[in-house]
mmCIF file of C-alpha atoms in Angstrom:
data_model
loop_
_atom_site.group_PDB
_atom_site.id
_atom_site.type_symbol
_atom_site.label_atom_id
_atom_site.label_comp_id
_atom_site.label_asym_id
_atom_site.label_seq_id
_atom_site.Cartn_x
_atom_site.Cartn_y
_atom_site.Cartn_z
ATOM 1 C CA UNK A 1 9.923 67.528 114.695
ATOM 2 C CA UNK A 2 7.733 64.438 113.781
ATOM 3 C CA UNK A 3 5.566 64.050 110.838
ATOM 4 C CA UNK A 4 2.360 61.793 110.728
ATOM 5 C CA UNK A 5 2.700 61.163 107.184
ATOM 6 C CA UNK A 6 5.726 61.117 105.007
ATOM 7 C CA UNK A 7 5.509 59.803 101.434
ATOM 8 C CA UNK A 8 7.725 57.242 100.175
ATOM 9 C CA UNK A 9 10.572 58.453 98.006
ATOM 10 C CA UNK A 10 13.102 56.336 96.031
ATOM 11 C CA UNK A 11 16.567 58.008 96.315
ATOM 12 C CA UNK A 12 17.733 55.914 93.361
ATOM 13 C CA UNK A 13 15.447 57.319 90.614
ATOM 14 C CA UNK A 14 14.322 60.349 92.844
ATOM 15 C CA UNK A 15 10.425 59.598 92.191
ATOM 16 C CA UNK A 16 8.037 60.010 94.981
ATOM 17 C CA UNK A 17 5.388 57.110 95.634
ATOM 18 C CA UNK A 18 7.864 54.098 96.095
ATOM 19 C CA UNK A 19 11.111 53.309 97.880
ATOM 20 C CA UNK A 20 14.176 51.470 97.018
ATOM 21 C CA UNK A 21 12.714 48.121 97.586
ATOM 22 C CA UNK A 22 9.702 48.660 95.100
ATOM 23 C CA UNK A 23 11.910 50.499 92.460
ATOM 24 C CA UNK A 24 11.684 49.016 88.876
ATOM 25 C CA UNK A 25 14.739 50.605 88.096
ATOM 26 C CA UNK A 26 16.773 48.458 90.759
ATOM 27 C CA UNK A 27 14.266 45.411 90.564
ATOM 28 C CA UNK A 28 13.158 44.790 87.076
ATOM 29 C CA UNK A 29 11.716 41.665 88.106
ATOM 30 C CA UNK A 30 9.051 43.638 89.976
ATOM 31 C CA UNK A 31 7.719 45.376 86.711
ATOM 32 C CA UNK A 32 4.434 44.227 85.537
ATOM 33 C CA UNK A 33 4.861 41.570 82.649
ATOM 34 C CA UNK A 34 3.129 42.446 79.340
ATOM 35 C CA UNK A 35 1.009 39.393 77.745
#
């Protein structure tokens, strides 16, 4: 079975919307800096 659109899912923090490459928990440098 194939799905046209499967949302991104992070297996590290178990949150939908991003994957391991974009995970703030794994990559703190990706987190937006406060001024």
